[in-house]
Amino acid sequence: MTKLADDPATEAAKKAVAEDKKAADKSRAEYAARTKGKPTPTQEENDIALSGGHILQHQDDGSAPDPHNKALDADKPHARPQTYSTRAQRAE
């Protein structure tokens, strides 16, 4: 059994450790909520690919689309057309 000194420094240290544990538990819970879902590719897809199979579309992992990835919006029918043009490059 651990025996601690009965002084203000020990009490302050115990309080600090308890607060750190509470913050760590909260952080772990938030991380678990953010990473909810299953991995993509799945282990079965990895095994098929390793055996020479070709995966055309991965199984949905249950996560929502990344709001920062605008490349996925091109497949949607309501996506706005590109309003800019690029210059053709010519060899000189």
GROMACS .gro file of N, CA, C and O in nm:
model
  368
    1MET      N    1   0.084  -0.118   0.000
    1MET     CA    2   0.000   0.000   0.000
    1MET      C    3   0.088   0.124   0.000
    1MET      O    4   0.191   0.128   0.065
    2THR      N    5   0.046   0.224  -0.074
    2THR     CA    6   0.122   0.348  -0.083
    2THR      C    7   0.090   0.436   0.038
    2THR      O    8  -0.026   0.454   0.074
    3LYS      N    9   0.195   0.488   0.096
    3LYS     CA   10   0.177   0.579   0.208
    3LYS      C   11   0.225   0.716   0.165
    3LYS      O   12   0.338   0.732   0.119
    4LEU      N   13   0.137   0.815   0.174
    4LEU     CA   14   0.170   0.951   0.132
    4LEU      C   15   0.184   1.041   0.253
    4LEU      O   16   0.121   1.020   0.357
    5ALA      N   17   0.264   1.144   0.235
    5ALA     CA   18   0.281   1.244   0.340
    5ALA      C   19   0.153   1.323   0.353
    5ALA      O   20   0.081   1.345   0.256
    6ASP      N   21   0.122   1.362   0.472
    6ASP     CA   22   0.001   1.441   0.497
    6ASP      C   23   0.039   1.588   0.505
    6ASP      O   24   0.055   1.645   0.612
    7ASP      N   25   0.057   1.648   0.386
    7ASP     CA   26   0.093   1.790   0.382
    7ASP      C   27   0.023   1.855   0.262
    7ASP      O   28  -0.031   1.787   0.175
    8PRO      N   29   0.024   1.988   0.253
    8PRO     CA   30  -0.045   2.058   0.144
    8PRO      C   31   0.010   2.025   0.004
    8PRO      O   32  -0.067   2.019  -0.092
    9ALA      N   33   0.139   2.000  -0.007
    9ALA     CA   34   0.198   1.970  -0.137
    9ALA      C   35   0.144   1.837  -0.191
    9ALA      O   36   0.115   1.823  -0.310
   10THR      N   37   0.132   1.738  -0.103
   10THR     CA   38   0.080   1.608  -0.144
   10THR      C   39  -0.067   1.620  -0.184
   10THR      O   40  -0.110   1.561  -0.284
   11GLU      N   41  -0.143   1.695  -0.109
   11GLU     CA   42  -0.285   1.716  -0.143
   11GLU      C   43  -0.298   1.786  -0.278
   11GLU      O   44  -0.383   1.751  -0.359
   12ALA      N   45  -0.214   1.885  -0.304
   12ALA     CA   46  -0.217   1.957  -0.431
   12ALA      C   47  -0.178   1.863  -0.546
   12ALA      O   48  -0.236   1.868  -0.655
   13ALA      N   49  -0.079   1.776  -0.522
   13ALA     CA   50  -0.036   1.682  -0.624
   13ALA      C   51  -0.147   1.582  -0.655
   13ALA      O   52  -0.173   1.550  -0.771
   14LYS      N   53  -0.217   1.531  -0.551
   14LYS     CA   54  -0.327   1.438  -0.572
   14LYS      C   55  -0.439   1.506  -0.652
   14LYS      O   56  -0.499   1.444  -0.741
   15LYS      N   57  -0.465   1.631  -0.623
   15LYS     CA   58  -0.569   1.705  -0.694
   15LYS      C   59  -0.529   1.725  -0.841
   15LYS      O   60  -0.612   1.708  -0.931
   16ALA      N   61  -0.403   1.757  -0.866
   16ALA     CA   62  -0.354   1.777  -1.003
   16ALA      C   63  -0.361   1.647  -1.082
   16ALA      O   64  -0.401   1.646  -1.199
   17VAL      N   65  -0.325   1.535  -1.019
   17VAL     CA   66  -0.332   1.405  -1.086
   17VAL      C   67  -0.477   1.370  -1.119
   17VAL      O   68  -0.507   1.320  -1.228
   18ALA      N   69  -0.568   1.398  -1.030
   18ALA     CA   70  -0.710   1.370  -1.055
   18ALA      C   71  -0.763   1.454  -1.171
   18ALA      O   72  -0.839   1.405  -1.255
   19GLU      N   73  -0.723   1.582  -1.177
   19GLU     CA   74  -0.766   1.669  -1.288
   19GLU      C   75  -0.708   1.621  -1.421
   19GLU      O   76  -0.776   1.622  -1.523
   20ASP      N   77  -0.580   1.579  -1.419
   20ASP     CA   78  -0.518   1.527  -1.541
   20ASP      C   79  -0.589   1.400  -1.589
   20ASP      O   80  -0.611   1.381  -1.708
   21LYS      N   81  -0.625   1.313  -1.495
   21LYS     CA   82  -0.696   1.190  -1.532
   21LYS      C   83  -0.832   1.223  -1.591
   21LYS      O   84  -0.874   1.163  -1.691
   22LYS      N   85  -0.901   1.320  -1.533
   22LYS     CA   86  -1.032   1.360  -1.585
   22LYS      C   87  -1.020   1.416  -1.727
   22LYS      O   88  -1.098   1.382  -1.816
   23ALA      N   89  -0.919   1.499  -1.752
   23ALA     CA   90  -0.896   1.555  -1.886
   23ALA      C   91  -0.859   1.445  -1.986
   23ALA      O   92  -0.905   1.447  -2.100
   24ALA      N   93  -0.778   1.350  -1.944
   24ALA     CA   94  -0.737   1.241  -2.032
   24ALA      C   95  -0.858   1.153  -2.067
   24ALA      O   96  -0.874   1.111  -2.182
   25ASP      N   97  -0.944   1.126  -1.970
   25ASP     CA   98  -1.063   1.045  -1.996
   25ASP      C   99  -1.156   1.117  -2.094
   25ASP      O  100  -1.212   1.054  -2.184
   26LYS      N  101  -1.170   1.248  -2.079
   26LYS     CA  102  -1.254   1.326  -2.170
   26LYS      C  103  -1.196   1.322  -2.311
   26LYS      O  104  -1.267   1.305  -2.409
   27SER      N  105  -1.064   1.337  -2.322
   27SER     CA  106  -0.998   1.334  -2.452
   27SER      C  107  -1.015   1.199  -2.519
   27SER      O  108  -1.041   1.191  -2.640
   28ARG      N  109  -1.002   1.091  -2.444
   28ARG     CA  110  -1.019   0.956  -2.499
   28ARG      C  111  -1.163   0.936  -2.548
   28ARG      O  112  -1.186   0.876  -2.652
   29ALA      N  113  -1.260   0.986  -2.473
   29ALA     CA  114  -1.401   0.972  -2.513
   29ALA      C  115  -1.428   1.050  -2.642
   29ALA      O  116  -1.497   1.000  -2.732
   30GLU      N  117  -1.374   1.170  -2.654
   30GLU     CA  118  -1.392   1.250  -2.775
   30GLU      C  119  -1.325   1.181  -2.895
   30GLU      O  120  -1.380   1.180  -3.005
   31TYR      N  121  -1.207   1.126  -2.875
   31TYR     CA  122  -1.137   1.055  -2.982
   31TYR      C  123  -1.217   0.934  -3.028
   31TYR      O  124  -1.231   0.909  -3.147
   32ALA      N  125  -1.272   0.859  -2.933
   32ALA     CA  126  -1.351   0.741  -2.967
   32ALA      C  127  -1.474   0.781  -3.048
   32ALA      O  128  -1.512   0.712  -3.144
   33ALA      N  129  -1.535   0.893  -3.015
   33ALA     CA  130  -1.653   0.939  -3.090
   33ALA      C  131  -1.614   0.982  -3.231
   33ALA      O  132  -1.689   0.958  -3.326
   34ARG      N  133  -1.497   1.045  -3.247
   34ARG     CA  134  -1.453   1.091  -3.380
   34ARG      C  135  -1.412   0.976  -3.470
   34ARG      O  136  -1.425   0.985  -3.591
   35THR      N  137  -1.362   0.869  -3.414
   35THR     CA  138  -1.311   0.759  -3.495
   35THR      C  139  -1.409   0.643  -3.503
   35THR      O  140  -1.371   0.531  -3.533
   36LYS      N  141  -1.535   0.672  -3.478
   36LYS     CA  142  -1.638   0.569  -3.485
   36LYS      C  143  -1.651   0.520  -3.629
   36LYS      O  144  -1.643   0.597  -3.723
   37GLY      N  145  -1.671   0.393  -3.646
   37GLY     CA  146  -1.683   0.335  -3.779
   37GLY      C  147  -1.591   0.215  -3.790
   37GLY      O  148  -1.540   0.165  -3.691
   38LYS      N  149  -1.570   0.171  -3.910
   38LYS     CA  150  -1.479   0.058  -3.931
   38LYS      C  151  -1.373   0.100  -4.032
   38LYS      O  152  -1.393   0.194  -4.108
   39PRO      N  153  -1.261   0.030  -4.035
   39PRO     CA  154  -1.153   0.072  -4.123
   39PRO      C  155  -1.184   0.050  -4.271
   39PRO      O  156  -1.259  -0.041  -4.307
   40THR      N  157  -1.131   0.135  -4.352
   40THR     CA  158  -1.139   0.119  -4.497
   40THR      C  159  -0.997   0.125  -4.548
   40THR      O  160  -0.928   0.222  -4.523
   41PRO      N  161  -0.946   0.028  -4.615
   41PRO     CA  162  -1.013  -0.095  -4.654
   41PRO      C  163  -1.026  -0.191  -4.537
   41PRO      O  164  -0.947  -0.187  -4.443
   42THR      N  165  -1.124  -0.280  -4.548
   42THR     CA  166  -1.143  -0.381  -4.444
   42THR      C  167  -1.036  -0.489  -4.459
   42THR      O  168  -0.969  -0.499  -4.562
   43GLN      N  169  -1.025  -0.574  -4.359
   43GLN     CA  170  -0.926  -0.681  -4.366
   43GLN      C  171  -0.958  -0.775  -4.481
   43GLN      O  172  -0.869  -0.824  -4.551
   44GLU      N  173  -1.087  -0.801  -4.504
   44GLU     CA  174  -1.125  -0.888  -4.615
   44GLU      C  175  -1.082  -0.827  -4.748
   44GLU      O  176  -1.031  -0.898  -4.836
   45GLU      N  177  -1.100  -0.697  -4.764
   45GLU     CA  178  -1.058  -0.631  -4.888
   45GLU      C  179  -0.906  -0.638  -4.904
   45GLU      O  180  -0.856  -0.659  -5.015
   46ASN      N  181  -0.834  -0.623  -4.795
   46ASN     CA  182  -0.688  -0.636  -4.800
   46ASN      C  183  -0.648  -0.777  -4.844
   46ASN      O  184  -0.557  -0.794  -4.925
   47ASP      N  185  -0.715  -0.878  -4.788
   47ASP     CA  186  -0.684  -1.016  -4.823
   47ASP      C  187  -0.712  -1.045  -4.971
   47ASP      O  188  -0.634  -1.113  -5.038
   48ILE      N  189  -0.825  -0.993  -5.020
   48ILE     CA  190  -0.859  -1.013  -5.161
   48ILE      C  191  -0.756  -0.947  -5.251
   48ILE      O  192  -0.709  -1.005  -5.349
   49ALA      N  193  -0.717  -0.824  -5.216
   49ALA     CA  194  -0.617  -0.753  -5.296
   49ALA      C  195  -0.483  -0.826  -5.292
   49ALA      O  196  -0.413  -0.835  -5.393
   50LEU      N  197  -0.445  -0.879  -5.176
   50LEU     CA  198  -0.320  -0.951  -5.163
   50LEU      C  199  -0.320  -1.078  -5.247
   50LEU      O  200  -0.217  -1.119  -5.300
   51SER      N  201  -0.438  -1.136  -5.265
   51SER     CA  202  -0.450  -1.259  -5.344
   51SER      C  203  -0.466  -1.230  -5.493
   51SER      O  204  -0.488  -1.322  -5.571
   52GLY      N  205  -0.459  -1.104  -5.532
   52GLY     CA  206  -0.464  -1.070  -5.674
   52GLY      C  207  -0.596  -1.013  -5.721
   52GLY      O  208  -0.611  -0.981  -5.838
   53GLY      N  209  -0.693  -1.000  -5.634
   53GLY     CA  210  -0.823  -0.945  -5.672
   53GLY      C  211  -0.817  -0.793  -5.684
   53GLY      O  212  -0.727  -0.728  -5.629
   54HIS      N  213  -0.910  -0.737  -5.757
   54HIS     CA  214  -0.916  -0.592  -5.776
   54HIS      C  215  -1.041  -0.537  -5.709
   54HIS      O  216  -1.152  -0.584  -5.735
   55ILE      N  217  -1.023  -0.438  -5.624
   55ILE     CA  218  -1.134  -0.375  -5.554
   55ILE      C  219  -1.177  -0.253  -5.635
   55ILE      O  220  -1.099  -0.162  -5.658
   56LEU      N  221  -1.302  -0.254  -5.680
   56LEU     CA  222  -1.352  -0.141  -5.758
   56LEU      C  223  -1.415  -0.035  -5.668
   56LEU      O  224  -1.407   0.085  -5.697
   57GLN      N  225  -1.478  -0.077  -5.560
   57GLN     CA  226  -1.537   0.018  -5.467
   57GLN      C  227  -1.528  -0.041  -5.327
   57GLN      O  228  -1.567  -0.155  -5.305
   58HIS      N  229  -1.478   0.037  -5.233
   58HIS     CA  230  -1.463  -0.010  -5.095
   58HIS      C  231  -1.598  -0.010  -5.025
   58HIS      O  232  -1.687   0.070  -5.056
   59GLN      N  233  -1.610  -0.099  -4.927
   59GLN     CA  234  -1.729  -0.104  -4.844
   59GLN      C  235  -1.736   0.026  -4.763
   59GLN      O  236  -1.634   0.076  -4.715
   60ASP      N  237  -1.856   0.080  -4.746
   60ASP     CA  238  -1.874   0.204  -4.671
   60ASP      C  239  -1.831   0.183  -4.526
   60ASP      O  240  -1.868   0.084  -4.464
   61ASP      N  241  -1.754   0.277  -4.473
   61ASP     CA  242  -1.706   0.263  -4.336
   61ASP      C  243  -1.798   0.327  -4.233
   61ASP      O  244  -1.773   0.321  -4.115
   62GLY      N  245  -1.906   0.390  -4.278
   62GLY     CA  246  -2.002   0.447  -4.185
   62GLY      C  247  -1.970   0.589  -4.142
   62GLY      O  248  -2.046   0.650  -4.067
   63SER      N  249  -1.859   0.643  -4.186
   63SER     CA  250  -1.826   0.780  -4.148
   63SER      C  251  -1.890   0.878  -4.245
   63SER      O  252  -1.923   0.845  -4.357
   64ALA      N  253  -1.909   0.998  -4.200
   64ALA     CA  254  -1.965   1.102  -4.285
   64ALA      C  255  -1.857   1.152  -4.381
   64ALA      O  256  -1.738   1.136  -4.355
   65PRO      N  257  -1.896   1.212  -4.492
   65PRO     CA  258  -1.797   1.266  -4.585
   65PRO      C  259  -1.714   1.377  -4.518
   65PRO      O  260  -1.765   1.448  -4.430
   66ASP      N  261  -1.591   1.389  -4.558
   66ASP     CA  262  -1.503   1.491  -4.504
   66ASP      C  263  -1.547   1.626  -4.559
   66ASP      O  264  -1.546   1.647  -4.680
   67PRO      N  265  -1.587   1.722  -4.474
   67PRO     CA  266  -1.633   1.851  -4.524
   67PRO      C  267  -1.522   1.933  -4.588
   67PRO      O  268  -1.550   2.029  -4.659
   68HIS      N  269  -1.397   1.895  -4.566
   68HIS     CA  270  -1.285   1.971  -4.621
   68HIS      C  271  -1.239   1.916  -4.755
   68HIS      O  272  -1.154   1.975  -4.819
   69ASN      N  273  -1.293   1.803  -4.798
   69ASN     CA  274  -1.250   1.742  -4.924
   69ASN      C  275  -1.352   1.778  -5.032
   69ASN      O  276  -1.456   1.716  -5.046
   70LYS      N  277  -1.321   1.879  -5.111
   70LYS     CA  278  -1.412   1.928  -5.214
   70LYS      C  279  -1.411   1.840  -5.338
   70LYS      O  280  -1.500   1.848  -5.421
   71ALA      N  281  -1.313   1.753  -5.353
   71ALA     CA  282  -1.305   1.667  -5.472
   71ALA      C  283  -1.423   1.571  -5.477
   71ALA      O  284  -1.467   1.532  -5.584
   72LEU      N  285  -1.478   1.533  -5.363
   72LEU     CA  286  -1.591   1.442  -5.360
   72LEU      C  287  -1.718   1.507  -5.411
   72LEU      O  288  -1.811   1.439  -5.451
   73ASP      N  289  -1.726   1.640  -5.409
   73ASP     CA  290  -1.846   1.710  -5.453
   73ASP      C  291  -1.867   1.703  -5.603
   73ASP      O  292  -1.977   1.729  -5.650
   74ALA      N  293  -1.768   1.667  -5.679
   74ALA     CA  294  -1.780   1.664  -5.824
   74ALA      C  295  -1.878   1.556  -5.870
   74ALA      O  296  -1.939   1.569  -5.976
   75ASP      N  297  -1.895   1.451  -5.790
   75ASP     CA  298  -1.986   1.344  -5.827
   75ASP      C  299  -2.132   1.379  -5.801
   75ASP      O  300  -2.222   1.313  -5.852
   76LYS      N  301  -2.157   1.482  -5.725
   76LYS     CA  302  -2.294   1.517  -5.689
   76LYS      C  303  -2.360   1.597  -5.801
   76LYS      O  304  -2.298   1.683  -5.863
   77PRO      N  305  -2.489   1.572  -5.827
   77PRO     CA  306  -2.556   1.642  -5.936
   77PRO      C  307  -2.574   1.791  -5.910
   77PRO      O  308  -2.583   1.870  -6.003
   78HIS      N  309  -2.574   1.832  -5.784
   78HIS     CA  310  -2.594   1.974  -5.755
   78HIS      C  311  -2.461   2.052  -5.751
   78HIS      O  312  -2.460   2.169  -5.719
   79ALA      N  313  -2.351   1.984  -5.783
   79ALA     CA  314  -2.221   2.052  -5.781
   79ALA      C  315  -2.218   2.160  -5.889
   79ALA      O  316  -2.268   2.141  -5.999
   80ARG      N  317  -2.162   2.271  -5.855
   80ARG     CA  318  -2.153   2.382  -5.951
   80ARG      C  319  -2.047   2.353  -6.055
   80ARG      O  320  -1.942   2.300  -6.023
   81PRO      N  321  -2.072   2.390  -6.180
   81PRO     CA  322  -1.969   2.370  -6.283
   81PRO      C  323  -1.853   2.466  -6.260
   81PRO      O  324  -1.868   2.572  -6.199
   82GLN      N  325  -1.738   2.427  -6.307
   82GLN     CA  326  -1.621   2.512  -6.295
   82GLN      C  327  -1.638   2.635  -6.383
   82GLN      O  328  -1.679   2.623  -6.498
   83THR      N  329  -1.610   2.751  -6.330
   83THR     CA  330  -1.631   2.875  -6.406
   83THR      C  331  -1.501   2.935  -6.455
   83THR      O  332  -1.498   3.050  -6.495
   84TYR      N  333  -1.396   2.858  -6.451
   84TYR     CA  334  -1.268   2.911  -6.497
   84TYR      C  335  -1.215   2.821  -6.608
   84TYR      O  336  -1.258   2.707  -6.625
   85SER      N  337  -1.124   2.875  -6.686
   85SER     CA  338  -1.061   2.796  -6.790
   85SER      C  339  -0.911   2.799  -6.770
   85SER      O  340  -0.857   2.890  -6.708
   86THR      N  341  -0.845   2.700  -6.822
   86THR     CA  342  -0.700   2.694  -6.811
   86THR      C  343  -0.639   2.723  -6.947
   86THR      O  344  -0.700   2.701  -7.051
   87ARG      N  345  -0.519   2.773  -6.945
   87ARG     CA  346  -0.449   2.801  -7.071
   87ARG      C  347  -0.382   2.676  -7.122
   87ARG      O  348  -0.329   2.597  -7.045
   88ALA      N  349  -0.384   2.661  -7.251
   88ALA     CA  350  -0.312   2.549  -7.310
   88ALA      C  351  -0.163   2.583  -7.313
   88ALA      O  352  -0.125   2.697  -7.342
   89GLN      N  353  -0.082   2.487  -7.284
   89GLN     CA  354   0.062   2.509  -7.288
   89GLN      C  355   0.115   2.459  -7.422
   89GLN      O  356   0.078   2.352  -7.468
   90ARG      N  357   0.202   2.539  -7.481
   90ARG     CA  358   0.262   2.501  -7.608
   90ARG      C  359   0.414   2.502  -7.596
   90ARG      O  360   0.470   2.588  -7.529
   91ALA      N  361   0.475   2.407  -7.660
   91ALA     CA  362   0.622   2.402  -7.660
   91ALA      C  363   0.675   2.515  -7.748
   91ALA      O  364   0.618   2.546  -7.852
   92GLU      N  365   0.780   2.576  -7.704
   92GLU     CA  366   0.836   2.687  -7.783
   92GLU      C  367   0.951   2.641  -7.868
   92GLU      O  368   1.020   2.552  -7.845
   0.00000   0.00000   0.00000
